[in-house]
């Protein structure tokens, strides 16, 4: 289709203006020699040893982010990042051959802000000369099991944008670097490829996998990280580092190490050059036997090292000098300062073929009984709070755009989204949302998220005031999950604003804590809405611990427009005693027009699930169990369960109760069966009138510690589905991977832990299926789970442990607080769907999308003033069902960042797995789109300028990147699993 000349001119003008204000690699006359051009020369015919000086700086772990930066609380761990950067810069200036890589932009950003302009110029020179190189470049080094892809993209964007705007093209990392995360997700590799990285290096993989790869020289490979994206779009060269991320044994010269320095004065009796060189040559030659080329890499550094960089560099200078001096006597080893990108360049120049991998690197074990699968669930409350915070941040970002400048400065003060963005970015760290930090650090992550949300609340209130014309105070009730909201509990009339962050209309159940017995609810048009009052459950009374006093809940369903809000008015009709108690008889069935759930009247447990639309029926029982955690006194292995490691002392879980006490509530809005299994375990099985999903709202805790073992609590769904040992889990909330019990696709597994060795991360969904039925479970946070028995799916909900697992955190996972002095109580939701295979994705994709991005409720007391705009949509029309609006965020004063995503895999839906075209000029109701330019996924390169190394797999032909033409400048086509990123020049209409 021809592009209209006016559109083209507008787009070109926009691109020009953006280039001037947003340096994505502008060219200068004195072109810097950074990146691949700055690499030291290597020697053909020799073994080239690339020494990579580095530090691994956790953005929180044993100490908080702030404590690590300043070097505070060295009684916990000696670490001070500001001193590391001070010392490294000083030492780099002393020898132009020296190199250093830095990873965690959260720390570098803080250090940079405190430097003088002259020091900043010095650092820019080091970067421009390739002597200081950034790798990875995100705000943190994210976890790969518990993170949702949207939050990972956001944190990478923040870090890479800072590097881009500060250092230009020389600040752009060429290599992804995940040296510490505990297993590696395929979706992360796909995202890194789409961010333009040429390669990816990591340190941890399963000990059996490593042994096989060392034997076959397959520690460097081509990872094909998507079944849907056309190769090589999601292909990523991947290298496994030789020593995790530590230096070879005997060659650590940090102040934290005790290895002897190089003593090179021959007049002294402790001269050791020959010994050091000899040992190094042995190690180098040995390492070369398990890699494919005449280039090998050595990581010279570790956790929080280089605080006194002189110690490292003085010895590395000597090592390079004395090892290379042996070449005069016939040695074939050449040592050089290097970086991961320089090493990668040499592998690319080798022009070899590489083994192809299409699965992932989960689960990770470092020994026979040491599976790092506990952290998939560790700190479940923090995992849920992080997921809620992501939803709140997206709402904040969207309303900042839709409300315009008035959102940042309005009747409620000055609001900002940056504080929340940085708090969420820090929370993606591999010792944050993973749940593997000390308790005081977990508290600090939560505090930062809460503080960020306070800043966003001002922005959200300002924006909603600008859009609605109502400047009355807005109340945020963040404890609705435990029926606490002081306004709704006490007010006789109030309004509920429901903001929907999805680009499609949603129907959503609202449950508000109240003390009246009858209410009227009307929608934005004044139409009465069916509502019911039910009494608050005993479990809720216990869990909220005097924070609220509502005896009832008002329940109704709301319908919200796409990317917009609607308003409901609630008025008290009748005060007085609570409604009649629920029926105590044993339940037999609850149903709506879509689903029917039957219960065993003898046990009170679910017995079957029926889809009334498709006439499917499966046997289904669900119960709660715990695994006794190993205490480390096992004769076979001393490994206990801990924050990282799941090690049950038996393969048979302990059932909490064979039966459940029940009560049943049936109203026109919702039907629910409330189940009590023990004083510390309860559940509500809930079916809303218009829902095609069954909700299981579980409450677990305080987990009793009446022995010395600790407990790991699961729920298990046992069905009649014939799974043949297969089940399916998502990768970071996107593509779904097939799993099989006691099996790994790339090596012959010797299974030593039949439970922990079959657990995988479940980020947003898991399912089991046979030829007829698919049962999908959508989760509200990241959890661990597996299919241990055929037809079964189990999910770990909570962990309370009494022993440390000796992986560094140094304390047991035993969460207590002022609110929960007897142990943490956790509440969560699972959504179940039963569907035919061919339509299952059409159910679980939007269901999981809605679980991640939930409507935001705000409340206003009393009557609304006349002329208030009660309903608004930021879109001219809802997006097609296959398209998800992933990002809408203010970029600068007159441009916004937009990401559109095709949320279906190829072939998973006959209807939705098709290309979809969207017109960017016809998207928004409040924004006039003047120009558009496409970026890579992380928004730090122009899409048409993103060039990556090409790699050849051992099997099959080298894929050639296919380019697809859009119909026009404004019309863009999305193919299955494709995310496209745009910078839009906009005006408020």
PDB file of N, CA and C in Angstrom, residues 396 399-417 454-474 476 565 856 858:
ATOM      1  N   UNK A 396      -0.645   3.456  36.442  1.00  0.00           N
ATOM      2  CA  UNK A 396      -0.018   4.762  36.680  1.00  0.00           C
ATOM      3  C   UNK A 396       0.570   5.305  35.378  1.00  0.00           C
ATOM      4  N   UNK A 399      -2.302   6.318  32.884  1.00  0.00           N
ATOM      5  CA  UNK A 399      -3.038   7.519  33.254  1.00  0.00           C
ATOM      6  C   UNK A 399      -2.165   8.766  33.177  1.00  0.00           C
ATOM      7  N   UNK A 400      -0.858   8.614  33.310  1.00  0.00           N
ATOM      8  CA  UNK A 400       0.029   9.753  33.096  1.00  0.00           C
ATOM      9  C   UNK A 400      -0.063  10.219  31.644  1.00  0.00           C
ATOM     10  N   UNK A 401      -0.182   9.285  30.716  1.00  0.00           N
ATOM     11  CA  UNK A 401      -0.311   9.632  29.303  1.00  0.00           C
ATOM     12  C   UNK A 401      -1.702  10.182  29.008  1.00  0.00           C
ATOM     13  N   UNK A 402      -2.733   9.471  29.464  1.00  0.00           N
ATOM     14  CA  UNK A 402      -4.107   9.847  29.114  1.00  0.00           C
ATOM     15  C   UNK A 402      -4.527  11.158  29.761  1.00  0.00           C
ATOM     16  N   UNK A 403      -4.008  11.423  30.961  1.00  0.00           N
ATOM     17  CA  UNK A 403      -4.370  12.654  31.665  1.00  0.00           C
ATOM     18  C   UNK A 403      -3.539  13.852  31.265  1.00  0.00           C
ATOM     19  N   UNK A 404      -2.411  13.605  30.581  1.00  0.00           N
ATOM     20  CA  UNK A 404      -1.574  14.708  30.130  1.00  0.00           C
ATOM     21  C   UNK A 404      -0.812  15.371  31.275  1.00  0.00           C
ATOM     22  N   UNK A 405      -0.285  16.567  31.045  1.00  0.00           N
ATOM     23  CA  UNK A 405       0.517  17.262  32.070  1.00  0.00           C
ATOM     24  C   UNK A 405      -0.218  17.454  33.390  1.00  0.00           C
ATOM     25  N   UNK A 406      -1.548  17.530  33.348  1.00  0.00           N
ATOM     26  CA  UNK A 406      -2.310  17.725  34.593  1.00  0.00           C
ATOM     27  C   UNK A 406      -2.165  16.551  35.540  1.00  0.00           C
ATOM     28  N   UNK A 407      -1.758  15.385  35.019  1.00  0.00           N
ATOM     29  CA  UNK A 407      -1.594  14.234  35.900  1.00  0.00           C
ATOM     30  C   UNK A 407      -0.360  14.386  36.780  1.00  0.00           C
ATOM     31  N   UNK A 408       0.664  15.055  36.261  1.00  0.00           N
ATOM     32  CA  UNK A 408       1.904  15.202  37.027  1.00  0.00           C
ATOM     33  C   UNK A 408       1.839  16.360  38.002  1.00  0.00           C
ATOM     34  N   UNK A 409       0.972  17.333  37.748  1.00  0.00           N
ATOM     35  CA  UNK A 409       0.821  18.463  38.661  1.00  0.00           C
ATOM     36  C   UNK A 409      -0.642  18.880  38.625  1.00  0.00           C
ATOM     37  N   UNK A 410      -1.325  18.613  39.731  1.00  0.00           N
ATOM     38  CA  UNK A 410      -2.756  18.866  39.746  1.00  0.00           C
ATOM     39  C   UNK A 410      -3.262  19.136  41.147  1.00  0.00           C
ATOM     40  N   UNK A 411      -4.544  18.943  41.375  1.00  0.00           N
ATOM     41  CA  UNK A 411      -5.140  19.309  42.668  1.00  0.00           C
ATOM     42  C   UNK A 411      -4.610  18.505  43.850  1.00  0.00           C
ATOM     43  N   UNK A 412      -3.991  17.345  43.581  1.00  0.00           N
ATOM     44  CA  UNK A 412      -3.504  16.509  44.682  1.00  0.00           C
ATOM     45  C   UNK A 412      -1.993  16.617  44.867  1.00  0.00           C
ATOM     46  N   UNK A 413      -1.382  17.574  44.134  1.00  0.00           N
ATOM     47  CA  UNK A 413       0.051  17.775  44.291  1.00  0.00           C
ATOM     48  C   UNK A 413       0.814  17.294  43.078  1.00  0.00           C
ATOM     49  N   UNK A 414       2.115  17.090  43.267  1.00  0.00           N
ATOM     50  CA  UNK A 414       2.982  16.643  42.184  1.00  0.00           C
ATOM     51  C   UNK A 414       3.159  15.128  42.287  1.00  0.00           C
ATOM     52  N   UNK A 415       2.730  14.445  41.236  1.00  0.00           N
ATOM     53  CA  UNK A 415       2.859  12.993  41.209  1.00  0.00           C
ATOM     54  C   UNK A 415       3.941  12.578  40.240  1.00  0.00           C
ATOM     55  N   UNK A 416       4.484  11.399  40.436  1.00  0.00           N
ATOM     56  CA  UNK A 416       5.475  10.899  39.483  1.00  0.00           C
ATOM     57  C   UNK A 416       5.404   9.388  39.425  1.00  0.00           C
ATOM     58  N   UNK A 417       5.789   8.862  38.270  1.00  0.00           N
ATOM     59  CA  UNK A 417       5.828   7.413  38.083  1.00  0.00           C
ATOM     60  C   UNK A 417       7.233   6.853  38.219  1.00  0.00           C
ATOM     61  N   UNK A 454       2.656   5.238  46.572  1.00  0.00           N
ATOM     62  CA  UNK A 454       2.170   6.512  47.116  1.00  0.00           C
ATOM     63  C   UNK A 454       2.413   7.645  46.126  1.00  0.00           C
ATOM     64  N   UNK A 455       3.575   7.661  45.506  1.00  0.00           N
ATOM     65  CA  UNK A 455       3.847   8.677  44.484  1.00  0.00           C
ATOM     66  C   UNK A 455       2.883   8.532  43.308  1.00  0.00           C
ATOM     67  N   UNK A 456       2.634   7.300  42.905  1.00  0.00           N
ATOM     68  CA  UNK A 456       1.728   7.064  41.781  1.00  0.00           C
ATOM     69  C   UNK A 456       0.289   7.426  42.118  1.00  0.00           C
ATOM     70  N   UNK A 457      -0.112   7.242  43.366  1.00  0.00           N
ATOM     71  CA  UNK A 457      -1.485   7.567  43.738  1.00  0.00           C
ATOM     72  C   UNK A 457      -1.788   9.044  43.496  1.00  0.00           C
ATOM     73  N   UNK A 458      -0.823   9.910  43.753  1.00  0.00           N
ATOM     74  CA  UNK A 458      -1.014  11.332  43.487  1.00  0.00           C
ATOM     75  C   UNK A 458      -1.240  11.544  41.991  1.00  0.00           C
ATOM     76  N   UNK A 459      -0.414  10.889  41.186  1.00  0.00           N
ATOM     77  CA  UNK A 459      -0.542  11.024  39.736  1.00  0.00           C
ATOM     78  C   UNK A 459      -1.887  10.480  39.255  1.00  0.00           C
ATOM     79  N   UNK A 460      -2.271   9.303  39.757  1.00  0.00           N
ATOM     80  CA  UNK A 460      -3.537   8.689  39.349  1.00  0.00           C
ATOM     81  C   UNK A 460      -4.709   9.585  39.736  1.00  0.00           C
ATOM     82  N   UNK A 461      -4.687  10.126  40.964  1.00  0.00           N
ATOM     83  CA  UNK A 461      -5.767  11.008  41.409  1.00  0.00           C
ATOM     84  C   UNK A 461      -5.858  12.257  40.546  1.00  0.00           C
ATOM     85  N   UNK A 462      -4.704  12.843  40.234  1.00  0.00           N
ATOM     86  CA  UNK A 462      -4.698  14.023  39.354  1.00  0.00           C
ATOM     87  C   UNK A 462      -5.266  13.703  37.988  1.00  0.00           C
ATOM     88  N   UNK A 463      -4.867  12.571  37.425  1.00  0.00           N
ATOM     89  CA  UNK A 463      -5.313  12.206  36.092  1.00  0.00           C
ATOM     90  C   UNK A 463      -6.819  11.954  36.061  1.00  0.00           C
ATOM     91  N   UNK A 464      -7.309  11.191  37.032  1.00  0.00           N
ATOM     92  CA  UNK A 464      -8.743  10.912  37.073  1.00  0.00           C
ATOM     93  C   UNK A 464      -9.543  12.187  37.307  1.00  0.00           C
ATOM     94  N   UNK A 465      -8.982  13.121  38.070  1.00  0.00           N
ATOM     95  CA  UNK A 465      -9.654  14.407  38.273  1.00  0.00           C
ATOM     96  C   UNK A 465      -9.745  15.176  36.955  1.00  0.00           C
ATOM     97  N   UNK A 466      -8.630  15.153  36.183  1.00  0.00           N
ATOM     98  CA  UNK A 466      -8.623  15.866  34.904  1.00  0.00           C
ATOM     99  C   UNK A 466      -9.600  15.233  33.909  1.00  0.00           C
ATOM    100  N   UNK A 467      -9.665  13.907  33.895  1.00  0.00           N
ATOM    101  CA  UNK A 467     -10.521  13.222  32.932  1.00  0.00           C
ATOM    102  C   UNK A 467     -11.999  13.285  33.312  1.00  0.00           C
ATOM    103  N   UNK A 468     -12.284  13.262  34.615  1.00  0.00           N
ATOM    104  CA  UNK A 468     -13.688  13.192  35.061  1.00  0.00           C
ATOM    105  C   UNK A 468     -14.271  14.548  35.420  1.00  0.00           C
ATOM    106  N   UNK A 469     -13.388  15.521  35.705  1.00  0.00           N
ATOM    107  CA  UNK A 469     -13.872  16.807  36.196  1.00  0.00           C
ATOM    108  C   UNK A 469     -14.215  16.792  37.669  1.00  0.00           C
ATOM    109  N   UNK A 470     -13.852  15.720  38.376  1.00  0.00           N
ATOM    110  CA  UNK A 470     -14.161  15.581  39.802  1.00  0.00           C
ATOM    111  C   UNK A 470     -12.863  15.633  40.596  1.00  0.00           C
ATOM    112  N   UNK A 471     -12.713  16.668  41.419  1.00  0.00           N
ATOM    113  CA  UNK A 471     -11.479  16.834  42.186  1.00  0.00           C
ATOM    114  C   UNK A 471     -11.631  16.452  43.648  1.00  0.00           C
ATOM    115  N   UNK A 472     -12.717  15.748  43.981  1.00  0.00           N
ATOM    116  CA  UNK A 472     -12.887  15.292  45.363  1.00  0.00           C
ATOM    117  C   UNK A 472     -11.807  14.262  45.694  1.00  0.00           C
ATOM    118  N   UNK A 473     -11.511  14.137  46.980  1.00  0.00           N
ATOM    119  CA  UNK A 473     -10.476  13.208  47.428  1.00  0.00           C
ATOM    120  C   UNK A 473     -10.811  11.775  47.010  1.00  0.00           C
ATOM    121  N   UNK A 474      -9.791  11.091  46.529  1.00  0.00           N
ATOM    122  CA  UNK A 474      -9.953   9.689  46.157  1.00  0.00           C
ATOM    123  C   UNK A 474      -9.285   8.801  47.202  1.00  0.00           C
ATOM    124  N   UNK A 476      -7.876   5.084  48.367  1.00  0.00           N
ATOM    125  CA  UNK A 476      -7.324   3.831  47.843  1.00  0.00           C
ATOM    126  C   UNK A 476      -7.396   2.783  48.948  1.00  0.00           C
ATOM    127  N   UNK A 565     -12.204   4.083  32.451  1.00  0.00           N
ATOM    128  CA  UNK A 565     -12.872   3.867  33.731  1.00  0.00           C
ATOM    129  C   UNK A 565     -14.377   3.981  33.574  1.00  0.00           C
ATOM    130  N   UNK A 856      -8.206  -1.131  38.798  1.00  0.00           N
ATOM    131  CA  UNK A 856      -7.895  -0.368  40.005  1.00  0.00           C
ATOM    132  C   UNK A 856      -9.170   0.309  40.499  1.00  0.00           C
ATOM    133  N   UNK A 858     -10.891   3.034  42.991  1.00  0.00           N
ATOM    134  CA  UNK A 858     -10.727   4.187  43.879  1.00  0.00           C
ATOM    135  C   UNK A 858     -12.122   4.615  44.331  1.00  0.00           C
TER     136      UNK A 858
END
